[in-house]
Steps between C-alpha positions, in 0.01 A plus 500: 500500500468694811093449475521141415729448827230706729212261345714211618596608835132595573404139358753328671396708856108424439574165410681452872234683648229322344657161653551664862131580451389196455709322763382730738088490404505132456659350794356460886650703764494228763772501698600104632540528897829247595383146589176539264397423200331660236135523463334292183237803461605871496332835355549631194591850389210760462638529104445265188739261482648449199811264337795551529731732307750336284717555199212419248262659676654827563652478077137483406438809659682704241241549221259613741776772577640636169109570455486852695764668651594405892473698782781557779349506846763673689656766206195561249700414214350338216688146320420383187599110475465516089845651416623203668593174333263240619815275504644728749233561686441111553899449593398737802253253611748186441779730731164536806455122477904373509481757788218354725623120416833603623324607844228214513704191320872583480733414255622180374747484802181541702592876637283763501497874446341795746192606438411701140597835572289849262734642282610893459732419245408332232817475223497214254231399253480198236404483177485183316605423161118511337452870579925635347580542133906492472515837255862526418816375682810701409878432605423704900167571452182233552138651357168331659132605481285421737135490492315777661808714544534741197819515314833293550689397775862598442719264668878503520677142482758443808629208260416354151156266469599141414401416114168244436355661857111450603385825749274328767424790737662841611495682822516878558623625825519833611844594720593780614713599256260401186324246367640145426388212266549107530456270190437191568593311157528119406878435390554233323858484497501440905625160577256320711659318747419282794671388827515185430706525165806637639726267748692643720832432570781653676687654179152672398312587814604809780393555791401873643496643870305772573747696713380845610828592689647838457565555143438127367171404381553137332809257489488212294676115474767678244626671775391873445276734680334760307406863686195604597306859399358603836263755300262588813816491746653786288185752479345430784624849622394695223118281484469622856593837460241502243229348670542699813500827283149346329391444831465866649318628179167531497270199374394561166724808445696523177834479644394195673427309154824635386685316777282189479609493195838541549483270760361256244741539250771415756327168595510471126858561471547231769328236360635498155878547650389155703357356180774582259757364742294137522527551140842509460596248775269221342695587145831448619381153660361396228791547269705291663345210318339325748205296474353449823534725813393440841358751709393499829168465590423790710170607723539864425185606712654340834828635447354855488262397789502695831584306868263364688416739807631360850330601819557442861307365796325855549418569117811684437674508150894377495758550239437227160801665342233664230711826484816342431291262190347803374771613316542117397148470380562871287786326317338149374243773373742728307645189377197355366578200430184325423478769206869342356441163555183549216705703277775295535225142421414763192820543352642158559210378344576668198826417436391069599582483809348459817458647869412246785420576865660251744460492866795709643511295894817478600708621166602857712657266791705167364826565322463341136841319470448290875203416725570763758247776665756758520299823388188450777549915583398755209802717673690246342559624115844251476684176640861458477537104410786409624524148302439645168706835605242743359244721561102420416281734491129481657327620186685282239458189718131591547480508118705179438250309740219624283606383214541134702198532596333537163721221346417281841844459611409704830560295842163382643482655874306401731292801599459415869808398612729729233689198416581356150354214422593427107808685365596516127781769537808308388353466158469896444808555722792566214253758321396677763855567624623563148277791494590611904857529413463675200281813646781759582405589805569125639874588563515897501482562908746491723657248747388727787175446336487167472576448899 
């Protein structure tokens, strides 16, 4: 399996390369002056042109290639592309092509990627259905053979295979600490439900507030906040100490791979702590019976953004306050939370329910019982109403509002002059404080407190 993923990385790199090429040969190197335009007539390159590489083209390339053995330029090394599956071998080219119309075309949402980068690492491979024969499946223990790799693939089971299942595909990956294997398999005994079947209401939807504020990561409408992991936040020390220890070794040297390697299987470590707790927080939401919940509808890439630069009249930088948002923009990436919201849309799927995104504008800043503005500072975590006598809390309002919003009960604001223009609070007004009053921490500080 090591050979088959050296013949894909190299096809995957000349398959780049061989695009690159061609963009480069086959285009003019006029440069438009401003004001001008461009001329009808320019010259050609001194080379043949030819078409233009594309998925099909490049896939039809492979018979020529499991012919001979190929040649590495830069290392000598010889690759034969027959001990590969030709199934896997065409995935590679379907992973080149989703990679360059991610950087030409974009996605759906019309955004697009950076430019296709070579890889040195090369880790997962698929293999589809046509090319495995399921040997023997045992009570821990799952027995495949694939074509062109001799023997059986011993697999242990993290959990039991459903009964009356259909493999579609598998993917080997190597980590650092071993190889891994995803089955992709055709359940029948998954519900399959859409968004439209399930109305919400305010008995069977919730909403959630991403909080990222010391030790909370989510509170919900119930009331609750659940903790967060903070894996990177925790070993950042040690991953340092690591990597600065890698860093004075020689390049190449065998104590160098040793602590790359270590250094890997700390990343490792990291991610699965990060993945396991997503894991468990999306369970425990999920049993509380629920339906429908509401989540906001974050941009994730802007929050993590860097400032702007500022500069004075002579070209000089000023202060942005980057420094003080790095540390900000290291926390919304330890707590990954594009990474829960799809595991949590996985596991509420499979219990019927559903997750929907809903625009989170002004849900952080207007208390959910009155229409009143009174958290407009993120210093402010609390707000002592003095009519109702209790305390509400920031993130369980935010997560209250959410769930108006998603059952369209939220105010309508106007966004230009802040005010509201179409209020439905009284009719959610005696739920919404039945749950404020019941949340402990409503009447537990002090009068001192409270002044």
């Amino acid at each position: 399996m090591n050979s088959w993923l050296r013949v894909c990385q190299y096809w995957y790199n000349w398959q780049i390369g061989d695009r690159f090429r061609w963009w480069d040969r086959n285009r003019t190197n006029y440069v438009i002056p401003s004001g001008e335009f461009c001329c009808i007539s320019c010259s050609l390159p001194p080379l043949e042109l030819r078409d233009k590489p594309t998925f099909y083209s490049q896939k039809k390339l492979l018979p020529e290639k499991k012919k001979d053995l190929t040649i590495v330029k830069h290392s000598g090394e010889l690759l034969d592309f027959s001990i590969v599956p030709s199934q896997t071998l065409q995935d590679v080219s379907k992973r080149v092509k989703l990679a360059f119309d991610r950087y030409i075309k974009g996605d759906i949402n019309g955004s697009r990627s950076g430019k296709p980068r070579f890889k040195n690492r090369y880790r997962t491979l698929k293999i589809e259905a046509q090319a495995i024969k399921i040997k023997r499946i045992e009570k821990n223990w799952f027995y495949l053979s694939i074509s062109k790799l001799g023997g059986w693939l011993k697999i242990r089971l993290h959990r039991p295979l459903p009964q009356g299942f259909s493999l579609k595909n598998i993917l080997i990956t190597r980590k650092a600490d071993g190889w891994y294997c995803t089955m992709c398999l055709d359940d029948p005994s998954v519900p399959k439900i859409s968004k439209d079947e399930i109305i919400p209401s305010w008995d069977n939807s919730m909403g959630i507030d991403a909080v990222l504020f010391e030790d909370n990561y989510l509170a919900n409408s119930e009331g609750n906040k659940l903790p967060s992991v903070k894996s990177y936040r925790k070993n950042q020390t040690k991953l340092a100490k690591i990597s600065q220890r890698k860093n004075t070794k020689e390049k190449g040297s065998k104590a160098r791979r040793k602590l790359a390697k270590r250094e890997a299987r700390k990343h490792q470590q990291i991610a699965r702590a990060r993945k396991d707790h997503a894991y468990k927080m999306a369970h425990s939401l999920v049993h509380s019976d629920k339906k429908v919940f509401f989540v906001e509808n974050l941009n994730l890439q802007g929050l993590r953004k860097r400032n702007k630069t500022k500069k004075d009249h002579q070209g000089n930088y000023l202060p942005n306050g980057q420094s003080a948002k790095s540390g900000l923009n290291k926390s919304w990436s330890d707590a990954s939370f594009g990474q829960f919201f799809d595991i949590f849309s996985y596991i509420a799927e499979k219990a019927g329910a559903v997750v929907k995104k809903v625009n989170p504008a002004y849900t952080s800043q207007l208390i959910p019982h009155r229409d009143e503005f009174d958290f407009t500072d993120c210093s402010i975590r609390k707000y002592w109403d003095e009519i109702e006598k209790i305390w509400v809390d920031r993130d369980i309002s935010a997560s209250i509002n959410l769930k108006r919003v998603g059952l369209e009960l939220f105010p309508t604001i106007n966004r230009r002059s802040g005010k509201i223009v179409k209020s439905q609070t009284n009719s959610t007004a005696k739920e919404v404080l039945a749950v404020l009053k019941r949340i402990p921490e409503a009447y537990a500080l002090s009068l001192d407190e409270r002044r």
